[in-house]
Short mmCIF file of N, CA, C and O in Angstrom, two decimals:
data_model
loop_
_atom_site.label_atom_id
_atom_site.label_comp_id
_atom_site.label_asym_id
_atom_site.label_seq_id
_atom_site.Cartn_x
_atom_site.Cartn_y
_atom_site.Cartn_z
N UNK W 1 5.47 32.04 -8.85
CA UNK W 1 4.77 30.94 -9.46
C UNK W 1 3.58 30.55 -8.59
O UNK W 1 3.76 30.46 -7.38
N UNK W 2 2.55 30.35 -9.05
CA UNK W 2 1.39 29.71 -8.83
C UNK W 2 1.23 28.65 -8.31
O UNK W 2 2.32 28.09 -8.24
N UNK W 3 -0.18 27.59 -7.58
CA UNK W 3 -0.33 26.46 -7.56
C UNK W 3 -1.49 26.48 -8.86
O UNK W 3 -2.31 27.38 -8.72
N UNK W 4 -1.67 25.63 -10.09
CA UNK W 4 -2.60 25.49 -11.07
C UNK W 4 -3.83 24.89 -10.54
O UNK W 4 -3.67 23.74 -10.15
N UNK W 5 -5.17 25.44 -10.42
CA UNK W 5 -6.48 24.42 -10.16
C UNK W 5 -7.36 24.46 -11.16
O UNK W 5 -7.26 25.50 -11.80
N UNK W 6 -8.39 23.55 -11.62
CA UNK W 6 -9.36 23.92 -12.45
C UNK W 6 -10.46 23.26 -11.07
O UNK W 6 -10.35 22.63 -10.02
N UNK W 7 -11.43 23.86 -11.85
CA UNK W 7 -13.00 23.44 -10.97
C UNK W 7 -13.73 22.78 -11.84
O UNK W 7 -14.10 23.03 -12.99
N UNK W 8 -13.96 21.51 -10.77
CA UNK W 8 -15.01 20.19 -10.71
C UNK W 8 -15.85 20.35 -10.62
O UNK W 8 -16.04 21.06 -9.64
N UNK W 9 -17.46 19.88 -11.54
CA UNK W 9 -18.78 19.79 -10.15
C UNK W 9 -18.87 18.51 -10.21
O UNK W 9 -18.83 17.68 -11.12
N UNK W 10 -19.04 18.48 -8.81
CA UNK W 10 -19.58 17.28 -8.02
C UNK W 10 -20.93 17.32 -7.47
O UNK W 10 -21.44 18.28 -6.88
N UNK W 11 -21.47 16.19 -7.71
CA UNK W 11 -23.14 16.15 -7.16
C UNK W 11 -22.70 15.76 -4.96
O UNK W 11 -21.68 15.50 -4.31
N UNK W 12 -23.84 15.92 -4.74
CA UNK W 12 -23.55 15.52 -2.99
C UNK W 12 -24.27 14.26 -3.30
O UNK W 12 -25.36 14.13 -3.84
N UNK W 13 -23.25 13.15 -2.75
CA UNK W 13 -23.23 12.18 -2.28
C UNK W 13 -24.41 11.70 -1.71
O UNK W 13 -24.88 10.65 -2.14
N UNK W 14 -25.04 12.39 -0.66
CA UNK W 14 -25.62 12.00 0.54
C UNK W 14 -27.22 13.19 -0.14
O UNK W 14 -28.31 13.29 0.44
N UNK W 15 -26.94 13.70 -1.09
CA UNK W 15 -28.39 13.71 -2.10
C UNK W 15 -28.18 14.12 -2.93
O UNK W 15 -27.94 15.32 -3.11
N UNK W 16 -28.18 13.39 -3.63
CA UNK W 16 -28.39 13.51 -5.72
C UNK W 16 -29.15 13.99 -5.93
O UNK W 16 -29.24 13.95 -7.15
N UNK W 17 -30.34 14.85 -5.31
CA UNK W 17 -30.84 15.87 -6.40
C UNK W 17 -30.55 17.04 -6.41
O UNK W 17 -30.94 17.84 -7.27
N UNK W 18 -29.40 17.44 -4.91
CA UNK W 18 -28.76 18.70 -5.12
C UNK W 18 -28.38 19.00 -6.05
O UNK W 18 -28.24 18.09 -6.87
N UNK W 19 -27.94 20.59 -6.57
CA UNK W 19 -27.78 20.68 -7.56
C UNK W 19 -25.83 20.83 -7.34
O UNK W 19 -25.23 21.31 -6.37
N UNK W 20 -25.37 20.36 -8.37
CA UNK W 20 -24.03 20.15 -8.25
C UNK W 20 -23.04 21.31 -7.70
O UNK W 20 -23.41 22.47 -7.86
N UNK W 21 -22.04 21.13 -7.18
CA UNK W 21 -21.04 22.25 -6.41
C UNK W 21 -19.93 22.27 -7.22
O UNK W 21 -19.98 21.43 -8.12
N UNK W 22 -18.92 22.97 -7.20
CA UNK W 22 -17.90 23.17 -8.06
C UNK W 22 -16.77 23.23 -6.35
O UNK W 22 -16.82 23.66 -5.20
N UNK W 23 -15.85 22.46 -7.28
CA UNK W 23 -14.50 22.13 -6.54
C UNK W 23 -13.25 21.93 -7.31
O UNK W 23 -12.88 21.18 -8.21
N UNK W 24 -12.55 23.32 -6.30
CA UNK W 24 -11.24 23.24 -7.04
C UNK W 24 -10.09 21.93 -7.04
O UNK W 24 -9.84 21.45 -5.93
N UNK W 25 -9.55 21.48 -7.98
CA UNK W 25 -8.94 20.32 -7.44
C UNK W 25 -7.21 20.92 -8.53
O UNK W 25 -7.23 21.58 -9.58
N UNK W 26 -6.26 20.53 -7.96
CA UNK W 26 -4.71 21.27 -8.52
C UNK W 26 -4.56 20.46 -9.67
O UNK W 26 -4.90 19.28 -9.67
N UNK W 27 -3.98 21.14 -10.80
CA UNK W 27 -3.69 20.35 -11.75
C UNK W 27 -2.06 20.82 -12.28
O UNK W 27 -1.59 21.85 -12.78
N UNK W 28 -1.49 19.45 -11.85
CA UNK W 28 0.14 19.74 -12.21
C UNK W 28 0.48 20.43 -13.67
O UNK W 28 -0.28 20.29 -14.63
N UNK W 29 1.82 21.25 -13.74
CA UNK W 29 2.17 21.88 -14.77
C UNK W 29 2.96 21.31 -15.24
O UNK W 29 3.33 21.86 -16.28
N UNK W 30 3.73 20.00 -14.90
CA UNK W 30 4.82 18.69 -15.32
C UNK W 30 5.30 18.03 -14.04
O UNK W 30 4.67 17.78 -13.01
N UNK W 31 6.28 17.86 -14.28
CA UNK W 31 6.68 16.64 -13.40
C UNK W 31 8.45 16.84 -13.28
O UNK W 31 9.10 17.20 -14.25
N UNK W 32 8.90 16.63 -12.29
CA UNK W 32 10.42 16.87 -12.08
C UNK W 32 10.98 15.03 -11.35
O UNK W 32 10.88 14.40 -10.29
N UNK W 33 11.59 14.82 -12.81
CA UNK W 33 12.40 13.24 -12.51
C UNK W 33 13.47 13.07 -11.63
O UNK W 33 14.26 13.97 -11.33
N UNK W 34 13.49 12.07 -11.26
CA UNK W 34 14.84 11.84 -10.52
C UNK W 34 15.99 11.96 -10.80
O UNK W 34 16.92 12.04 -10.00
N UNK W 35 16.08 11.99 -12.39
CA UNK W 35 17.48 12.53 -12.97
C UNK W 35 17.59 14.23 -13.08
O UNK W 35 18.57 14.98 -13.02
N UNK W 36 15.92 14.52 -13.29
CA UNK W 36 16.36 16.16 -13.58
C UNK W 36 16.85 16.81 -11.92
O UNK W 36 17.77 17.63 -11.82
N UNK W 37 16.14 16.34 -10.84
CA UNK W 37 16.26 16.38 -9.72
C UNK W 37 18.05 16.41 -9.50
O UNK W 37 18.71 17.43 -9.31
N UNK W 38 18.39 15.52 -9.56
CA UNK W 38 19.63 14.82 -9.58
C UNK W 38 20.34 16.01 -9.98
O UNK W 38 21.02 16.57 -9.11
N UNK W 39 20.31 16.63 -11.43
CA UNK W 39 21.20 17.61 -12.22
C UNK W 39 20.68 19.21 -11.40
O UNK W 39 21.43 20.19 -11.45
N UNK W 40 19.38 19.24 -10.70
CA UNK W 40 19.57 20.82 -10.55
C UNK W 40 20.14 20.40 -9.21
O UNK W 40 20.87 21.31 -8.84
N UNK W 41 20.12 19.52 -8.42
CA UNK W 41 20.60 19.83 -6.81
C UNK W 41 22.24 19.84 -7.36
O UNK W 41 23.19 20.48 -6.93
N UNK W 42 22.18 19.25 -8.06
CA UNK W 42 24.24 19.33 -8.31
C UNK W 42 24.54 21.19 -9.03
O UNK W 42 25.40 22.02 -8.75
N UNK W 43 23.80 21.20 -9.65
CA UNK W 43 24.01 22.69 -10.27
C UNK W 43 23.65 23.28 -9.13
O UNK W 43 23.49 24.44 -9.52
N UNK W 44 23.47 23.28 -8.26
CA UNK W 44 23.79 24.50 -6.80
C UNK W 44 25.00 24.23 -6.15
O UNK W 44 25.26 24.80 -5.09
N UNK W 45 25.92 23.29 -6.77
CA UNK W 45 27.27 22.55 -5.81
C UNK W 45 28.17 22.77 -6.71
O UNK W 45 27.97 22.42 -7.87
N UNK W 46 29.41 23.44 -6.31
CA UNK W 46 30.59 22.99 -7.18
C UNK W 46 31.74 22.11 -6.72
O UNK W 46 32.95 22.04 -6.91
N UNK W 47 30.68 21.39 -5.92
CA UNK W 47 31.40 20.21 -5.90
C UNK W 47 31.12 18.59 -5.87
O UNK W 47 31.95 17.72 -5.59
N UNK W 48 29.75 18.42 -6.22
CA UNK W 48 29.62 17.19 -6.72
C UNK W 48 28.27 17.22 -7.92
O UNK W 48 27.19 17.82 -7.92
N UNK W 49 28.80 16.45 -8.70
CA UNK W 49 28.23 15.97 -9.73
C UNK W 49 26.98 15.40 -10.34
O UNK W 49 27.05 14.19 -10.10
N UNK W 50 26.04 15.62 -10.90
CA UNK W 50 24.43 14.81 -10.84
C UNK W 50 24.86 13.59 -10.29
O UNK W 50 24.68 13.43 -9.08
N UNK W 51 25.47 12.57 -11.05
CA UNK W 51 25.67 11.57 -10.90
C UNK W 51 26.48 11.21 -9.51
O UNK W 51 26.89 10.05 -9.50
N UNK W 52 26.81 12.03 -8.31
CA UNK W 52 26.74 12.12 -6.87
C UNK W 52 25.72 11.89 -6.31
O UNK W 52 25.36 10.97 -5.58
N UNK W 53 25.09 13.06 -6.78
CA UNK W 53 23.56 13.61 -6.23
C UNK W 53 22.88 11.86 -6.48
O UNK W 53 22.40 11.26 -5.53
N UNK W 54 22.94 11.45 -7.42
CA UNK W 54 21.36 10.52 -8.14
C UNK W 54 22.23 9.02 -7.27
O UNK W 54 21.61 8.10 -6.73
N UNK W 55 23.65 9.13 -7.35
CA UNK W 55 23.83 8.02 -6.15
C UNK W 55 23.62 7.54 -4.67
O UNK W 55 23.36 6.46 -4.13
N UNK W 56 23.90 9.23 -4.10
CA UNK W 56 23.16 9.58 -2.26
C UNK W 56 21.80 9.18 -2.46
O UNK W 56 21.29 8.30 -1.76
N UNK W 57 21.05 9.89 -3.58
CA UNK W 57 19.44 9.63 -3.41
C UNK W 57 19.11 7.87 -3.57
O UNK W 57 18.47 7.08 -2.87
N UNK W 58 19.89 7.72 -4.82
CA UNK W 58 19.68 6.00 -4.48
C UNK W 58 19.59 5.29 -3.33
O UNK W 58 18.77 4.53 -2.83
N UNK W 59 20.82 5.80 -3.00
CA UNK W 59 21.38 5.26 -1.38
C UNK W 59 20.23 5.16 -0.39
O UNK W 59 19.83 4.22 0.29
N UNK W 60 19.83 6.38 -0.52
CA UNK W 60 18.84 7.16 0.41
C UNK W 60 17.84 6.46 0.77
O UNK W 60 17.39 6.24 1.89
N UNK W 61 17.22 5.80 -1.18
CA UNK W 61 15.84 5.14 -1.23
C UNK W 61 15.99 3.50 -0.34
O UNK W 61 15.18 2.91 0.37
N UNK W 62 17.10 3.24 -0.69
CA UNK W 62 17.75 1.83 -0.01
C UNK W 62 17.36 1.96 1.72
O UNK W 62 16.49 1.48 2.44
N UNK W 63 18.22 2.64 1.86
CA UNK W 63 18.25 2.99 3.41
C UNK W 63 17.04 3.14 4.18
O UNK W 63 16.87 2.76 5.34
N UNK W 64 16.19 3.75 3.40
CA UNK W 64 14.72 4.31 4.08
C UNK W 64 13.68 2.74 3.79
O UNK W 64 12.92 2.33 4.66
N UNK W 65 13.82 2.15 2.69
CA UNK W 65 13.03 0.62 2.58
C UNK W 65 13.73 0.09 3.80
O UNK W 65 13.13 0.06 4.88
N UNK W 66 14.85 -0.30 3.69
CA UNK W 66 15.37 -0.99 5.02
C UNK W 66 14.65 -0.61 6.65
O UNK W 66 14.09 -1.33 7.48
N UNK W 67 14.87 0.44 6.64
CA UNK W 67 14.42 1.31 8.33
C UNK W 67 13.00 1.26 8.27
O UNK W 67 12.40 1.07 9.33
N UNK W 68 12.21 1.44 6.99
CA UNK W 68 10.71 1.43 7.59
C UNK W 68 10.31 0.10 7.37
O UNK W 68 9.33 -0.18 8.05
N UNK W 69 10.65 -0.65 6.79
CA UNK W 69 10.47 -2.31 6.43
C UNK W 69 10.49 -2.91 7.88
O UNK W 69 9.66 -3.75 8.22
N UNK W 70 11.81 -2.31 9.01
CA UNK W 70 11.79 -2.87 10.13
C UNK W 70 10.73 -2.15 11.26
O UNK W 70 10.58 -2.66 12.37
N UNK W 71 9.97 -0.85 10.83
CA UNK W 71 8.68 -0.78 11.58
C UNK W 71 9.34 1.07 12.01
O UNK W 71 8.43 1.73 12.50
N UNK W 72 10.56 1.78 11.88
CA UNK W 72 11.34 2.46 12.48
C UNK W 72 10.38 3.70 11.61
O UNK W 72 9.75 3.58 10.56
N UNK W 73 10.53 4.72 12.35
CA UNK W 73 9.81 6.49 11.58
C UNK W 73 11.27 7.21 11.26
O UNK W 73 12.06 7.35 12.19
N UNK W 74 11.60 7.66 9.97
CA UNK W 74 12.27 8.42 9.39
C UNK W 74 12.17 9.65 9.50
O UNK W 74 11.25 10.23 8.92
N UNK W 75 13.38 10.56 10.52
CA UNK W 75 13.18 12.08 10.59
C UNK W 75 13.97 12.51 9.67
O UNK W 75 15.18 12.33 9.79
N UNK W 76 13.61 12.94 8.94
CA UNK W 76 14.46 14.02 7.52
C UNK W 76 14.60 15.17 7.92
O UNK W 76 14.66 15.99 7.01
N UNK W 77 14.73 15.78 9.48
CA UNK W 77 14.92 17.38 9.41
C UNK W 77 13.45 18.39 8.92
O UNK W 77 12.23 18.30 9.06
N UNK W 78 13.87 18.81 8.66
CA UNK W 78 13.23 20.13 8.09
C UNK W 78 12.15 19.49 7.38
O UNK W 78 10.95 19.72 7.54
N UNK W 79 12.63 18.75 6.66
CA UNK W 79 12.03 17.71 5.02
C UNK W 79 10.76 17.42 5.87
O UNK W 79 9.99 18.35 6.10
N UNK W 80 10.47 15.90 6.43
CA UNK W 80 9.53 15.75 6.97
C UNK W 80 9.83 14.32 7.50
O UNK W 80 10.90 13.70 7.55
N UNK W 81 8.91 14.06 7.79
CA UNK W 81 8.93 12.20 8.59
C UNK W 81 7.98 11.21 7.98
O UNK W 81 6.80 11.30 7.63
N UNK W 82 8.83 10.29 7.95
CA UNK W 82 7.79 9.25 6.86
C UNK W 82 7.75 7.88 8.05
O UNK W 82 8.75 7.57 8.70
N UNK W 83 6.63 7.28 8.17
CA UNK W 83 6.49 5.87 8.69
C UNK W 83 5.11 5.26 8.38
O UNK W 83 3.97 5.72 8.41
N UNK W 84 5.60 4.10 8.09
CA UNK W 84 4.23 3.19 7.97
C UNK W 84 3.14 3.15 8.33
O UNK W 84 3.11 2.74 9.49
N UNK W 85 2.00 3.40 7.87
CA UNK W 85 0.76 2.97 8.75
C UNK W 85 -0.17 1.52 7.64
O UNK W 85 0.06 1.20 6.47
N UNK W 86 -1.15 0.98 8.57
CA UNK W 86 -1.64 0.11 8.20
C UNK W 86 -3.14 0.00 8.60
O UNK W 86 -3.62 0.51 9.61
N UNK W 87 -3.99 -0.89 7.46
CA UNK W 87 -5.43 -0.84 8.13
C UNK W 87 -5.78 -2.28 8.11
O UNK W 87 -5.26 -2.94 7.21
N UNK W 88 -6.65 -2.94 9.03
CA UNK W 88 -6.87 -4.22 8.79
C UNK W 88 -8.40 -4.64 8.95
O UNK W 88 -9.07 -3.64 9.20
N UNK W 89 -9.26 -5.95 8.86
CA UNK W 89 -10.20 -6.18 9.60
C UNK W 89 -10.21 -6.06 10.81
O UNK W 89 -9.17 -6.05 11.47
N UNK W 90 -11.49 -5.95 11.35
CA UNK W 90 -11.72 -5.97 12.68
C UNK W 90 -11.81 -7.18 13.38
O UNK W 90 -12.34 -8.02 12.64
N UNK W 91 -11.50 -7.67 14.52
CA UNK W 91 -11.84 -9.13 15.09
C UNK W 91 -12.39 -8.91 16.21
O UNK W 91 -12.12 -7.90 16.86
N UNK W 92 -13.38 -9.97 16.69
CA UNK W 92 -14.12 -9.68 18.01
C UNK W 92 -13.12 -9.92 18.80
O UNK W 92 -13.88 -10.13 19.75
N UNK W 93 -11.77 -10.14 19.39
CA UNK W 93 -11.23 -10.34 20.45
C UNK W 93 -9.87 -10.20 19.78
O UNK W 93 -9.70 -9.92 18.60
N UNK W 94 -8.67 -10.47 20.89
CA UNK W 94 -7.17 -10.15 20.82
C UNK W 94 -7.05 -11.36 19.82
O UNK W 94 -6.61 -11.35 18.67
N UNK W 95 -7.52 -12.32 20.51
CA UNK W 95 -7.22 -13.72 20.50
C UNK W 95 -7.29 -13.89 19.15
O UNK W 95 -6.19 -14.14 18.65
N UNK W 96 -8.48 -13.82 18.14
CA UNK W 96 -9.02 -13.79 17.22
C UNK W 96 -8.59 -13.22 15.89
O UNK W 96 -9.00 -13.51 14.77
N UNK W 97 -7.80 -12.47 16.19
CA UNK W 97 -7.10 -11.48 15.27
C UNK W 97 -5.81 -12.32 14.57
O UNK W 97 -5.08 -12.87 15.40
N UNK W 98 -5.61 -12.42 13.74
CA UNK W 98 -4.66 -12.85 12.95
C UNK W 98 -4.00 -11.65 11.39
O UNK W 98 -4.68 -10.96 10.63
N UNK W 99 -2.86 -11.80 11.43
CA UNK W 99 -2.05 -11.20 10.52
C UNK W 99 -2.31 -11.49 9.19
O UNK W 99 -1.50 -11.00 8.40
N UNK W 100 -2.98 -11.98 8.83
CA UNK W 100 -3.45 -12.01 7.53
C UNK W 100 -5.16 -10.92 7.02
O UNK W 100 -5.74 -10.69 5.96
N UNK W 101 -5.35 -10.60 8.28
CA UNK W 101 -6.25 -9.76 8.45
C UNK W 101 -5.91 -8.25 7.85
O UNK W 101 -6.71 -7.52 7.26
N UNK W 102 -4.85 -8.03 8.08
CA UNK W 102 -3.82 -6.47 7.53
C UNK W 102 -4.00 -6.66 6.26
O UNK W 102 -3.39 -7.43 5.51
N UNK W 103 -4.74 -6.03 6.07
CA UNK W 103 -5.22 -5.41 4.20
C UNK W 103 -4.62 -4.59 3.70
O UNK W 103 -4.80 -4.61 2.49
N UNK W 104 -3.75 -3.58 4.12
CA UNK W 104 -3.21 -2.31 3.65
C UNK W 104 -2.39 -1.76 4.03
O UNK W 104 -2.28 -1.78 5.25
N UNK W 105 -1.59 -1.15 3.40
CA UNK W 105 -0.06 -1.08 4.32
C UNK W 105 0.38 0.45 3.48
O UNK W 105 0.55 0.12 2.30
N UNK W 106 0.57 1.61 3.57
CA UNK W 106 1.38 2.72 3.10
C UNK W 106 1.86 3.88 3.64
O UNK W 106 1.50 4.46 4.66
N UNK W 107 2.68 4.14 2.89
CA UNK W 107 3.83 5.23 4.20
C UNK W 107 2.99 6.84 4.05
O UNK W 107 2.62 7.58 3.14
N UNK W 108 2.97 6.82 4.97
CA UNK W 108 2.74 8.32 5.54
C UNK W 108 3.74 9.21 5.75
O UNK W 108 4.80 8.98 6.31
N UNK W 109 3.31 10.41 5.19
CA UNK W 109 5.27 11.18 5.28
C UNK W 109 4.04 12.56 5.88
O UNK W 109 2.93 12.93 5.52
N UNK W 110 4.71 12.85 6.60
CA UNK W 110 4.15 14.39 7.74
C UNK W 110 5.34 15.46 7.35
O UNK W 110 6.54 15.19 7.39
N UNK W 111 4.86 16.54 7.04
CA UNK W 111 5.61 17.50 6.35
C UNK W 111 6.15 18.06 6.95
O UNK W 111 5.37 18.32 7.86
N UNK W 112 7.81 18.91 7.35
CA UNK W 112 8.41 19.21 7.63
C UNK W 112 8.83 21.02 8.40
O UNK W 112 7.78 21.44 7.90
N UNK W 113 9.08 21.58 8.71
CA UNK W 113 9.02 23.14 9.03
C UNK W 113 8.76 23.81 7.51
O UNK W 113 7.88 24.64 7.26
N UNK W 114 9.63 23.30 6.66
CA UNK W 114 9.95 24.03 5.76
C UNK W 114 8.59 24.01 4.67
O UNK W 114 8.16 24.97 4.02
N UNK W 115 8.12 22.70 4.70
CA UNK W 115 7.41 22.59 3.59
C UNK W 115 5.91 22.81 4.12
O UNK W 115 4.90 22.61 3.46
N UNK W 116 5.96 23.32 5.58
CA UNK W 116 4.29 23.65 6.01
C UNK W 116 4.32 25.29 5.55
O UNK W 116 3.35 25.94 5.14
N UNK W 117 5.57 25.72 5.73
CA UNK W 117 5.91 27.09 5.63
C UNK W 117 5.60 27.44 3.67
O UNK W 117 5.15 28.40 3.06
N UNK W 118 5.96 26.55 3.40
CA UNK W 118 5.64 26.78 2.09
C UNK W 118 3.74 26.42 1.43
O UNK W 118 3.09 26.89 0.49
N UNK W 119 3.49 25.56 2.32
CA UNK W 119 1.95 25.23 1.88
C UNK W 119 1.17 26.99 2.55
O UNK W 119 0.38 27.71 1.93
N UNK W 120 1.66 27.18 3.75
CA UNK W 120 0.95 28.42 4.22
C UNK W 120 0.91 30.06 3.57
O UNK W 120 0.23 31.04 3.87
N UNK W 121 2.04 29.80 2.45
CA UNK W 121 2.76 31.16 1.41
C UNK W 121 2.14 30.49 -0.04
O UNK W 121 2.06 31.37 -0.90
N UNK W 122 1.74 29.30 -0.46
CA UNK W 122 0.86 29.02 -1.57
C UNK W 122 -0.04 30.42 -2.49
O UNK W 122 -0.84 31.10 -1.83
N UNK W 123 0.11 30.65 -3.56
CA UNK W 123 -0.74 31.40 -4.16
C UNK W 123 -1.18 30.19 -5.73
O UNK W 123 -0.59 29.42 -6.48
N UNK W 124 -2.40 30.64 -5.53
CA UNK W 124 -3.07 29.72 -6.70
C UNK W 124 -3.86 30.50 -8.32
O UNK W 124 -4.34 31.63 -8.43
N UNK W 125 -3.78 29.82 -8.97
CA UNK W 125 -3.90 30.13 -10.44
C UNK W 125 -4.93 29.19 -11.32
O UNK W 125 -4.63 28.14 -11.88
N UNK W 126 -6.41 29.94 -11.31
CA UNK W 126 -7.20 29.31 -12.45
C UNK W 126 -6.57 28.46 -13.70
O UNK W 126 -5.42 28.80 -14.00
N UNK W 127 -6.92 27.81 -14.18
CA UNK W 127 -6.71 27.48 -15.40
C UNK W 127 -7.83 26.63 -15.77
O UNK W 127 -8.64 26.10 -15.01
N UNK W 128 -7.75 26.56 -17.55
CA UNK W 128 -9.11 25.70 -18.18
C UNK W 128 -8.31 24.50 -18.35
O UNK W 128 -8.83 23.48 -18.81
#
């Protein structure tokens, strides 16, 4: 299986009278839910049930709000590592800086052995 891309043109930014470039950008072939998720990791087990599977992952999602909510980086193994980052205004001094300044807040997840190993074995596929 493929990764799907079609090609963009984009003008340059930094001069509009270039003449436009073409850029590939991936375009998904569907989407895999948390229930379908749920039913194929159990169909590799004969011994627990989607509805196992879709309870651990619940669990999972619980557990991981809790640990990064308190500031902590999540090692998943192989999977990858997820922790918070944040961006804020700037202040002229320590002093000056206040917490209401933090504008932006989202988790960063850094990819794992397995899944760099898989971005580096990628083969890709035109489409209109």
């Amino acid at each position: 299986m493929a990764v799907t891309y079609v090609l963009i043109p984009k003008a340059n930014p930094q001069d509009r009278t270039a003449p436009y470039k073409h850029y590939a950008q991936a375009k998904a072939r569907g989407e895999l839910t948390f229930r379908k998720l749920s039913k194929e990791i159990s169909d590799g087990s004969t011994t627990v049930s989607d509805t196992d599977v879709m309870a651990v992952l619940n669990d999972l999602i619980k557990v991981m709000k809790r640990h990064l909510e308190n500031g902590e980086i999540i090692r998943l193994g192989d999977f990858g590592t997820f922790q918070i980052s944040i961006s804020s205004e700037g202040a002229e001094t320590e002093q000056k800086f206040h917490h209401s300044m933090i504008k932006n807040s989202k988790v960063n997840f850094r990819l794992g052995v397995d899944l760099k190993e898989m971005l580096n074995n990628l083969k890709y596929e035109k489409v209109k």
